Amino acid sequence: MSRGSNSAPNYNDLLKKTEHYDKDERYMAISDLCEALKRNAAHANSENNNNAAASSSTPQIDSQTERRICSAVLSLLDDSSNDVQTVAVKTLGVLLMTVQEEQVNEIADRICGLMLDPSKSALRDVYAIGLKTLVETVPDSMGNAVSHHLIGRLIDGVHTNSNTSPSSSPSSGDDKNSEEIVLACLNVLTDLLTRFGSSSNSITMQHEPLLNVSLLQLGSPRPIVRKRAGTTISVLATVMSDSLLHRLVERLLDQIDLASGIGKSGKKRARIAHKTDGSKSLASSDLRSADTRSLIRTMCTVSGTVGHRLNQGHIDRIVPIFLRFCDPADADDEDYDSDEPMDTDDVMAGMGEEAAAAMQIELRESCFAGFESFVLRCPALIRPHLDQIVYSALAYMRFDPNYTYDDDDDDAEDDEEEEEEMEEEEEDEYSTEDDMSDEDDDNNWKVRRSAIRTLTAVVEATKHDPSKLWIDEFAWRQNSEKKTTVAGALVNRFKEREENCRVDIIECFTRLLSYTVSASSAGVLVLASCTSMDDDALAASGAVVVDLRSNVSSAIVKATEKQLSAKKGGERSKSSAIALLSTLCLAPGGIGSSEQITSVFRHVKTILNADDDANTRRHTAVNSKSLKLEALCLVRIMLSCKKHDASDIKSALLPILLSDICKCVQEDWYKVISEALRVLMEIPGLLVLGSATKAEKDEVATSLYDAIEPRLSEHDLDQEIKECALSASASLVSVLHASLSPDQKNRILTLLLDRLKNDTTRIAAIKTLSKVGRAAKSSEDLDLTSVMNEALEQLALLLRQQSRSLKQSALECIDTLVLCLPESDIDMDEGLFDSVLKDLGEIIADTDLHICHLSLSASNSILKARPSTGALVKGHVLPASLELSKSALLQDPALTSLLNLLEQMVASGAIGFDELHKLLEAQMAGDGFKGSKQVISNLAQCIATIAVTSPSAKQEKFMKSTISAIKPSSTDVAATQLNLLVSGNFGRKVDVSKMKGVAQSMQKIYFESFDSSNEDIKHAAALALGRASVGAIDPFLPALLSALEGSSGKKQYLLFSSLREFIHCYRETEGSDLSSSVPMLLPPLEMNCGNEEEGVRAMVAECLGALACLEPKAILPVLQKLATDDSDKKVHIHWTVGNAVKFAIGGQINPTELAPFMPTFLELLKEDDLAVKNVALLMVYSAVHHAPQLVVGIMKEQVLPQLYELAQLNMERKIDLGPFKHTVDDALPLRKAALSVFSTCLDKCPSSLDIPAFMPVLAKALADVEDIQLQSHQIVHTLCAQHPIPLVQAADSFVAALEKTVNKKKGQKTGTELERVYEWIKSGLRVMLAISKLDGIIGARKFCDFADRIKKSKPHAPFLAQVENE
């Protein structure tokens, strides 16, 4: 029966049809009923959302009809037709959303009763699915009621049907029926706990009975029951109380503790433990028959879900117990019998040897899975036991009692190469199946794999500082003098015979190597360089030095080569080996010497040619295209990483791989083609670095051209291939153009023009032309005149496009190409420059300063290349440039490009100095001039720049007229400022002491300007004095320092401003050396470190910081002495020192010079004065941001304790303002600075932080004032990505603060204040959602309840929608 969506269903007819004898009729009836219920549910939701009873053709269902529908659906659950049953289950989910709570409870009772009925075994699966559907779809509001009806019956169902007697036969009918009931009950209980475990009081009250009955099932003789019970317990652990969780752990550990262990050493451990604690009795007698495997597996599962809730005592008990089953001595026992029966408890009694061996494997596998979970979930708690775990994992990583690797034979490797040829011949005599026939039943590889995964977890847990894995040594075997590191042991095990384990080992070591390189970049450790003296110095300074070059790199390469050359080696092993070699290329020394490079290239050649010679080698596996792609990536990384000797790479690449790489360009798969082209792109540069001969270059250029040109000329290709072909052709032409014939060069240039005209390849072609243009600019052999006209014409057209990226690329290309033009060329279309310059002038505006900068630079390049275009530049570009010069937004590259253009115009004669000077001065006279300091400064730089370009005779006249125009008392303040700055900028570039009387006049006018009543004139005079001193130190600097001696107040501040400007400008001068002036500069600076005026001290600090960058050896000892000053002015002095160090770090002082002094400077954090503390925090922030290596080694001792204290410091005080009182928090800046330091540490040096210790601080910050809260929210987002486990552990402590934030009241706020409140709320919601998505958060019951409550809150719904749509 089919109805339209708008027709009213006749429920009576549908219900009658559900009882029809024809299954098809019943199927159609239940399907139509399902659709009708869906429409009814949608209608009900619409009414609730609109708060109005909108008319609809869908009628409401009365209570009697609801009962009939429920009965009909339930009756169809045991229908004879499977299709009808399926739709009935589906209908049940829809029905639960529409009927009343009374009917839902009846359905739950009915289905639960059917599922527990022993006589309904045939349909129990259907009833179980129906009950699971009910639990999953019932509305949250009915969750507690449904749980109340189900939880007790399900627990009773498990208890009643339990069978934990090992002697019972599971094959009997009654036992099988009982088992099915238990499994169904446990399955539904797991879903019920997952959905309502933390929110339903009915379930909370039953936690303990549910735990007891679930623990009882761990002794079941059926493995599937034990496994399902363990799953239920793990879910229950996430919602139970801490006290009940601890009881669970204790009960599990008490039972596991009774086991005698595995192996001689394991049993010995157990006997010692039992003897030590002989008075212990079994805490729970119902667990006597529990299977040790199930107990350990359950313990591991619980630790994986709620490991962060365990305490140190639990971990201290668990680890020794687990070690009984994976004692390192048993793995190293030469007399170990893998088939030794295990008699750990009564479950083992009567067990066969094969079953006992399987038991041992599963127990060890479970124990290592537990170790893996502890290392990842409880890194702080497991740290005291980490060495034991690592030692055990190393021992069982090589646990292979049925195979001999000759690990202890030191001479084996020496004879290995001789044996390889014999082994290869022997391999041909046997098939793979014959070789593996005796090993099919050997499952010890599972133990090795779990041990490897534990080591991988250790690597992951120490990724921020993996130095111990390279340095700490462990005994290779029990009672053996041979020792090895974790890294060395992993490399030694590359010979693992089981591919799954072998791949895991290689990937584990690759991860370790990658983290080591990253830690080196972050300054946590040092990878040994090529200079042994540097390494010795670093080691002496306390830095951890990891040396990969001595023997590690060679061992890695040798081990990976075995994988690449193995005839039986799988593709995964080879892929992992290639990934490892690629990572090794990032370390100092790379792959190694020329011999190792040659060997790697030979193996790569084999992979690239696998398809060609596979028919002639019977045992060679057919390599996939992906393996070929990875091999090409390895070659590209080796060529581009700059870690190898270029001549070694070149000597090995050309004869071995070049022809094969060129062949790969003709492959079918686009990824292989693209990667081959990327490799070819690196080869020309390699030839230059490798000092290739002319013959080599010619040969390579021909090969590259033959490979690249076909792909460059084809049109019907993948976009990636087209772009890679363009990049490869750019590299070929720009580097090896001398080795290409004129026809070849013209062919490539012509193809580039074709690609330039194509929309899809336009940007790539522009970049290619730019690279070729840069090469042509520095080489006479590469002539682009044949394509210059058309290229410039096409690029000029692109300037009119709206695409900013296209316009930017076109401007950069024009800037490059025009400089390739010869000074005179009759073939160039001069009219083309008119068009280009007109387009350039039209896009010069302050609305996009980067495009403006590129346009000015391109105009300047055209003028340089073609001075004859001066009139065109003056007509098209100069008006826009003059308009730009008076923009307050003009700065940085755009300003520099403008200055260069104006300078070039005067130098090339495009415009005279006097004319341009007047035009620039006229910009201040216009109506649009606003007189801002930035505009005056920009115009002053423009005028000074063109003055420096003018002839020397004009320069002196210009300076005298400029000085004479300066009137400190003039009412034209802007003109006075302009002339002061012009004189200073001019004096910075030209030595005015050589001009008669000019220097003296400048000094006089500057000092007179200090007495002006206008602050802007004073400031301009200070800047001018400092800049003029750069060009003429002898007349200006002594006068400045002399004036400082008798100055005070405002004048002293201005003089220090001049001194600061002098030092800053001098630093920017190439080849600057201020060492001779330091003795003159230091006395006034030291004397004023304790000045009462904060502004003066700030200027002194900037001067000392800048001087420290120039002369660190002279300044840093002075600062160190001042930092320990104990005079009456020590607070001011220490404040100045802290600021000076901060400015020095920001000014890029050499970290090596500053590092020895940092411990002294960090003592400023302990000062009592709040201002000094704040400055010290800002100094630390600067160090972490710019040079983290300065504080990484001393962070935990000197910085973190103070950081945690200051982040929680609160110093509120009340200020009486008469009608009301105002609260001031003097420690607020300190808290902000402390959180900023921590946030930056997360990005720059996370290994130096103790994240768990910071969680209480973060919880308090989340409840602080708004600014602190927003900082904390950003930190939480960072922690979610980098350190989720500590965040999950502390999530419950965040609830109070976040709840207060998201429930912020708007009060009477409007406008921007109201928007600020809304943003505050959304920020809190973002944090809530971010934490809610973390793995394991379900264990934080308080937070989960809070998140669920907020998600259901109607007032928060619009904010959540906005946040989720971001």
PDB file of N, CA and C in Angstrom, residues 883-942:
ATOM      1  N   GLU A 883      51.361  60.742  -5.365  1.00  0.00           N
ATOM      2  CA  GLU A 883      50.156  60.593  -4.558  1.00  0.00           C
ATOM      3  C   GLU A 883      50.381  59.571  -3.440  1.00  0.00           C
ATOM      4  N   LEU A 884      51.121  58.525  -3.773  1.00  0.00           N
ATOM      5  CA  LEU A 884      51.412  57.501  -2.774  1.00  0.00           C
ATOM      6  C   LEU A 884      52.316  58.038  -1.675  1.00  0.00           C
ATOM      7  N   SER A 885      53.214  58.958  -2.006  1.00  0.00           N
ATOM      8  CA  SER A 885      54.191  59.458  -1.040  1.00  0.00           C
ATOM      9  C   SER A 885      53.551  60.164   0.145  1.00  0.00           C
ATOM     10  N   LYS A 886      52.338  60.662  -0.011  1.00  0.00           N
ATOM     11  CA  LYS A 886      51.687  61.352   1.101  1.00  0.00           C
ATOM     12  C   LYS A 886      50.631  60.477   1.782  1.00  0.00           C
ATOM     13  N   SER A 887      50.714  59.160   1.545  1.00  0.00           N
ATOM     14  CA  SER A 887      49.808  58.235   2.211  1.00  0.00           C
ATOM     15  C   SER A 887      50.381  57.843   3.568  1.00  0.00           C
ATOM     16  N   ALA A 888      49.541  57.878   4.575  1.00  0.00           N
ATOM     17  CA  ALA A 888      49.978  57.486   5.912  1.00  0.00           C
ATOM     18  C   ALA A 888      50.199  55.986   6.028  1.00  0.00           C
ATOM     19  N   LEU A 889      49.723  55.209   5.032  1.00  0.00           N
ATOM     20  CA  LEU A 889      49.878  53.753   5.066  1.00  0.00           C
ATOM     21  C   LEU A 889      51.199  53.287   4.472  1.00  0.00           C
ATOM     22  N   LEU A 890      51.896  54.182   3.773  1.00  0.00           N
ATOM     23  CA  LEU A 890      53.118  53.803   3.074  1.00  0.00           C
ATOM     24  C   LEU A 890      54.204  53.413   4.069  1.00  0.00           C
ATOM     25  N   GLN A 891      54.784  52.206   3.872  1.00  0.00           N
ATOM     26  CA  GLN A 891      55.831  51.722   4.772  1.00  0.00           C
ATOM     27  C   GLN A 891      56.514  50.505   4.161  1.00  0.00           C
ATOM     28  N   ASP A 892      57.603  50.115   4.782  1.00  0.00           N
ATOM     29  CA  ASP A 892      58.317  48.866   4.485  1.00  0.00           C
ATOM     30  C   ASP A 892      58.655  48.712   2.994  1.00  0.00           C
ATOM     31  N   PRO A 893      58.386  47.556   2.342  1.00  0.00           N
ATOM     32  CA  PRO A 893      58.853  47.352   0.973  1.00  0.00           C
ATOM     33  C   PRO A 893      58.320  48.377  -0.018  1.00  0.00           C
ATOM     34  N   ALA A 894      57.075  48.794   0.161  1.00  0.00           N
ATOM     35  CA  ALA A 894      56.516  49.788  -0.762  1.00  0.00           C
ATOM     36  C   ALA A 894      57.286  51.094  -0.675  1.00  0.00           C
ATOM     37  N   LEU A 895      57.636  51.527   0.532  1.00  0.00           N
ATOM     38  CA  LEU A 895      58.409  52.752   0.701  1.00  0.00           C
ATOM     39  C   LEU A 895      59.799  52.594   0.107  1.00  0.00           C
ATOM     40  N   THR A 896      60.425  51.454   0.335  1.00  0.00           N
ATOM     41  CA  THR A 896      61.760  51.218  -0.234  1.00  0.00           C
ATOM     42  C   THR A 896      61.730  51.254  -1.755  1.00  0.00           C
ATOM     43  N   SER A 897      60.711  50.636  -2.348  1.00  0.00           N
ATOM     44  CA  SER A 897      60.600  50.640  -3.809  1.00  0.00           C
ATOM     45  C   SER A 897      60.368  52.045  -4.334  1.00  0.00           C
ATOM     46  N   LEU A 898      59.585  52.839  -3.634  1.00  0.00           N
ATOM     47  CA  LEU A 898      59.358  54.230  -4.047  1.00  0.00           C
ATOM     48  C   LEU A 898      60.659  55.022  -3.998  1.00  0.00           C
ATOM     49  N   LEU A 899      61.426  54.849  -2.935  1.00  0.00           N
ATOM     50  CA  LEU A 899      62.701  55.553  -2.824  1.00  0.00           C
ATOM     51  C   LEU A 899      63.651  55.144  -3.950  1.00  0.00           C
ATOM     52  N   ASN A 900      63.685  53.847  -4.265  1.00  0.00           N
ATOM     53  CA  ASN A 900      64.558  53.376  -5.351  1.00  0.00           C
ATOM     54  C   ASN A 900      64.141  53.958  -6.693  1.00  0.00           C
ATOM     55  N   LEU A 901      62.829  54.046  -6.927  1.00  0.00           N
ATOM     56  CA  LEU A 901      62.341  54.589  -8.194  1.00  0.00           C
ATOM     57  C   LEU A 901      62.696  56.067  -8.324  1.00  0.00           C
ATOM     58  N   LEU A 902      62.452  56.825  -7.270  1.00  0.00           N
ATOM     59  CA  LEU A 902      62.766  58.259  -7.331  1.00  0.00           C
ATOM     60  C   LEU A 902      64.261  58.479  -7.519  1.00  0.00           C
ATOM     61  N   GLU A 903      65.054  57.668  -6.840  1.00  0.00           N
ATOM     62  CA  GLU A 903      66.509  57.775  -6.997  1.00  0.00           C
ATOM     63  C   GLU A 903      66.923  57.467  -8.427  1.00  0.00           C
ATOM     64  N   GLN A 904      66.329  56.431  -9.017  1.00  0.00           N
ATOM     65  CA  GLN A 904      66.666  56.048 -10.380  1.00  0.00           C
ATOM     66  C   GLN A 904      66.218  57.112 -11.383  1.00  0.00           C
ATOM     67  N   MET A 905      65.091  57.727 -11.123  1.00  0.00           N
ATOM     68  CA  MET A 905      64.603  58.777 -12.035  1.00  0.00           C
ATOM     69  C   MET A 905      65.562  59.963 -12.076  1.00  0.00           C
ATOM     70  N   VAL A 906      66.064  60.341 -10.925  1.00  0.00           N
ATOM     71  CA  VAL A 906      67.024  61.448 -10.893  1.00  0.00           C
ATOM     72  C   VAL A 906      68.351  61.024 -11.512  1.00  0.00           C
ATOM     73  N   ALA A 907      68.802  59.795 -11.198  1.00  0.00           N
ATOM     74  CA  ALA A 907      70.086  59.325 -11.711  1.00  0.00           C
ATOM     75  C   ALA A 907      70.067  59.155 -13.227  1.00  0.00           C
ATOM     76  N   SER A 908      68.914  58.745 -13.782  1.00  0.00           N
ATOM     77  CA  SER A 908      68.834  58.511 -15.228  1.00  0.00           C
ATOM     78  C   SER A 908      68.450  59.763 -16.007  1.00  0.00           C
ATOM     79  N   GLY A 909      68.154  60.840 -15.321  1.00  0.00           N
ATOM     80  CA  GLY A 909      67.789  62.084 -15.999  1.00  0.00           C
ATOM     81  C   GLY A 909      66.336  62.138 -16.435  1.00  0.00           C
ATOM     82  N   ALA A 910      65.528  61.212 -15.935  1.00  0.00           N
ATOM     83  CA  ALA A 910      64.106  61.250 -16.295  1.00  0.00           C
ATOM     84  C   ALA A 910      63.457  62.511 -15.753  1.00  0.00           C
ATOM     85  N   ILE A 911      63.981  63.044 -14.677  1.00  0.00           N
ATOM     86  CA  ILE A 911      63.490  64.279 -14.079  1.00  0.00           C
ATOM     87  C   ILE A 911      64.628  64.898 -13.288  1.00  0.00           C
ATOM     88  N   GLY A 912      64.662  66.217 -13.259  1.00  0.00           N
ATOM     89  CA  GLY A 912      65.709  66.900 -12.528  1.00  0.00           C
ATOM     90  C   GLY A 912      65.456  66.903 -11.033  1.00  0.00           C
ATOM     91  N   PHE A 913      66.553  67.056 -10.288  1.00  0.00           N
ATOM     92  CA  PHE A 913      66.431  67.059  -8.831  1.00  0.00           C
ATOM     93  C   PHE A 913      65.556  68.202  -8.345  1.00  0.00           C
ATOM     94  N   ASP A 914      65.784  69.395  -8.868  1.00  0.00           N
ATOM     95  CA  ASP A 914      65.030  70.562  -8.393  1.00  0.00           C
ATOM     96  C   ASP A 914      63.544  70.403  -8.662  1.00  0.00           C
ATOM     97  N   GLU A 915      63.224  69.884  -9.848  1.00  0.00           N
ATOM     98  CA  GLU A 915      61.805  69.713 -10.191  1.00  0.00           C
ATOM     99  C   GLU A 915      61.142  68.690  -9.291  1.00  0.00           C
ATOM    100  N   LEU A 916      61.826  67.578  -9.086  1.00  0.00           N
ATOM    101  CA  LEU A 916      61.242  66.540  -8.245  1.00  0.00           C
ATOM    102  C   LEU A 916      61.167  66.992  -6.786  1.00  0.00           C
ATOM    103  N   HIS A 917      62.172  67.777  -6.365  1.00  0.00           N
ATOM    104  CA  HIS A 917      62.153  68.306  -5.004  1.00  0.00           C
ATOM    105  C   HIS A 917      60.924  69.178  -4.776  1.00  0.00           C
ATOM    106  N   LYS A 918      60.638  70.020  -5.735  1.00  0.00           N
ATOM    107  CA  LYS A 918      59.472  70.895  -5.609  1.00  0.00           C
ATOM    108  C   LYS A 918      58.173  70.098  -5.614  1.00  0.00           C
ATOM    109  N   LEU A 919      58.144  69.068  -6.462  1.00  0.00           N
ATOM    110  CA  LEU A 919      56.936  68.243  -6.506  1.00  0.00           C
ATOM    111  C   LEU A 919      56.690  67.523  -5.170  1.00  0.00           C
ATOM    112  N   LEU A 920      57.766  67.066  -4.558  1.00  0.00           N
ATOM    113  CA  LEU A 920      57.616  66.385  -3.272  1.00  0.00           C
ATOM    114  C   LEU A 920      57.208  67.366  -2.169  1.00  0.00           C
ATOM    115  N   GLU A 921      57.808  68.522  -2.153  1.00  0.00           N
ATOM    116  CA  GLU A 921      57.422  69.507  -1.141  1.00  0.00           C
ATOM    117  C   GLU A 921      55.984  69.972  -1.337  1.00  0.00           C
ATOM    118  N   ALA A 922      55.550  69.971  -2.610  1.00  0.00           N
ATOM    119  CA  ALA A 922      54.181  70.409  -2.907  1.00  0.00           C
ATOM    120  C   ALA A 922      53.148  69.442  -2.338  1.00  0.00           C
ATOM    121  N   GLN A 923      53.548  68.225  -2.039  1.00  0.00           N
ATOM    122  CA  GLN A 923      52.594  67.259  -1.485  1.00  0.00           C
ATOM    123  C   GLN A 923      52.111  67.687  -0.111  1.00  0.00           C
ATOM    124  N   MET A 924      52.902  68.512   0.565  1.00  0.00           N
ATOM    125  CA  MET A 924      52.496  69.001   1.877  1.00  0.00           C
ATOM    126  C   MET A 924      51.576  70.213   1.780  1.00  0.00           C
ATOM    127  N   ALA A 925      51.549  70.783   0.624  1.00  0.00           N
ATOM    128  CA  ALA A 925      50.746  71.998   0.473  1.00  0.00           C
ATOM    129  C   ALA A 925      49.331  71.714   0.021  1.00  0.00           C
ATOM    130  N   GLY A 926      49.060  70.496  -0.397  1.00  0.00           N
ATOM    131  CA  GLY A 926      47.733  70.164  -0.906  1.00  0.00           C
ATOM    132  C   GLY A 926      46.681  70.120   0.195  1.00  0.00           C
ATOM    133  N   ASP A 927      45.431  70.166  -0.231  1.00  0.00           N
ATOM    134  CA  ASP A 927      44.327  70.124   0.728  1.00  0.00           C
ATOM    135  C   ASP A 927      44.209  68.763   1.393  1.00  0.00           C
ATOM    136  N   GLY A 928      44.661  67.755   0.691  1.00  0.00           N
ATOM    137  CA  GLY A 928      44.535  66.400   1.238  1.00  0.00           C
ATOM    138  C   GLY A 928      45.595  66.054   2.260  1.00  0.00           C
ATOM    139  N   PHE A 929      46.566  66.915   2.485  1.00  0.00           N
ATOM    140  CA  PHE A 929      47.630  66.615   3.436  1.00  0.00           C
ATOM    141  C   PHE A 929      47.129  66.766   4.870  1.00  0.00           C
ATOM    142  N   LYS A 930      47.346  65.716   5.668  1.00  0.00           N
ATOM    143  CA  LYS A 930      46.842  65.716   7.035  1.00  0.00           C
ATOM    144  C   LYS A 930      47.940  65.947   8.060  1.00  0.00           C
ATOM    145  N   GLY A 931      49.183  65.996   7.621  1.00  0.00           N
ATOM    146  CA  GLY A 931      50.270  66.352   8.512  1.00  0.00           C
ATOM    147  C   GLY A 931      50.652  65.295   9.526  1.00  0.00           C
ATOM    148  N   SER A 932      50.393  64.003   9.248  1.00  0.00           N
ATOM    149  CA  SER A 932      50.769  62.960  10.194  1.00  0.00           C
ATOM    150  C   SER A 932      52.283  62.775  10.202  1.00  0.00           C
ATOM    151  N   LYS A 933      52.793  62.259  11.305  1.00  0.00           N
ATOM    152  CA  LYS A 933      54.231  62.048  11.433  1.00  0.00           C
ATOM    153  C   LYS A 933      54.742  61.077  10.372  1.00  0.00           C
ATOM    154  N   GLN A 934      53.944  60.050  10.074  1.00  0.00           N
ATOM    155  CA  GLN A 934      54.370  59.051   9.103  1.00  0.00           C
ATOM    156  C   GLN A 934      54.537  59.674   7.721  1.00  0.00           C
ATOM    157  N   VAL A 935      53.611  60.531   7.330  1.00  0.00           N
ATOM    158  CA  VAL A 935      53.691  61.167   6.013  1.00  0.00           C
ATOM    159  C   VAL A 935      54.915  62.061   5.935  1.00  0.00           C
ATOM    160  N   ILE A 936      55.121  62.862   6.973  1.00  0.00           N
ATOM    161  CA  ILE A 936      56.291  63.768   6.980  1.00  0.00           C
ATOM    162  C   ILE A 936      57.579  62.954   6.927  1.00  0.00           C
ATOM    163  N   SER A 937      57.629  61.858   7.661  1.00  0.00           N
ATOM    164  CA  SER A 937      58.822  61.010   7.653  1.00  0.00           C
ATOM    165  C   SER A 937      59.064  60.422   6.267  1.00  0.00           C
ATOM    166  N   ASN A 938      57.991  59.944   5.600  1.00  0.00           N
ATOM    167  CA  ASN A 938      58.137  59.370   4.261  1.00  0.00           C
ATOM    168  C   ASN A 938      58.622  60.410   3.262  1.00  0.00           C
ATOM    169  N   LEU A 939      58.028  61.600   3.286  1.00  0.00           N
ATOM    170  CA  LEU A 939      58.453  62.667   2.368  1.00  0.00           C
ATOM    171  C   LEU A 939      59.890  63.081   2.630  1.00  0.00           C
ATOM    172  N   ALA A 940      60.285  63.103   3.900  1.00  0.00           N
ATOM    173  CA  ALA A 940      61.666  63.456   4.228  1.00  0.00           C
ATOM    174  C   ALA A 940      62.635  62.429   3.653  1.00  0.00           C
ATOM    175  N   GLN A 941      62.279  61.164   3.734  1.00  0.00           N
ATOM    176  CA  GLN A 941      63.149  60.137   3.153  1.00  0.00           C
ATOM    177  C   GLN A 941      63.222  60.269   1.639  1.00  0.00           C
ATOM    178  N   CYS A 942      62.105  60.591   1.005  1.00  0.00           N
ATOM    179  CA  CYS A 942      62.109  60.768  -0.450  1.00  0.00           C
ATOM    180  C   CYS A 942      63.027  61.915  -0.857  1.00  0.00           C
TER     181      CYS A 942
END
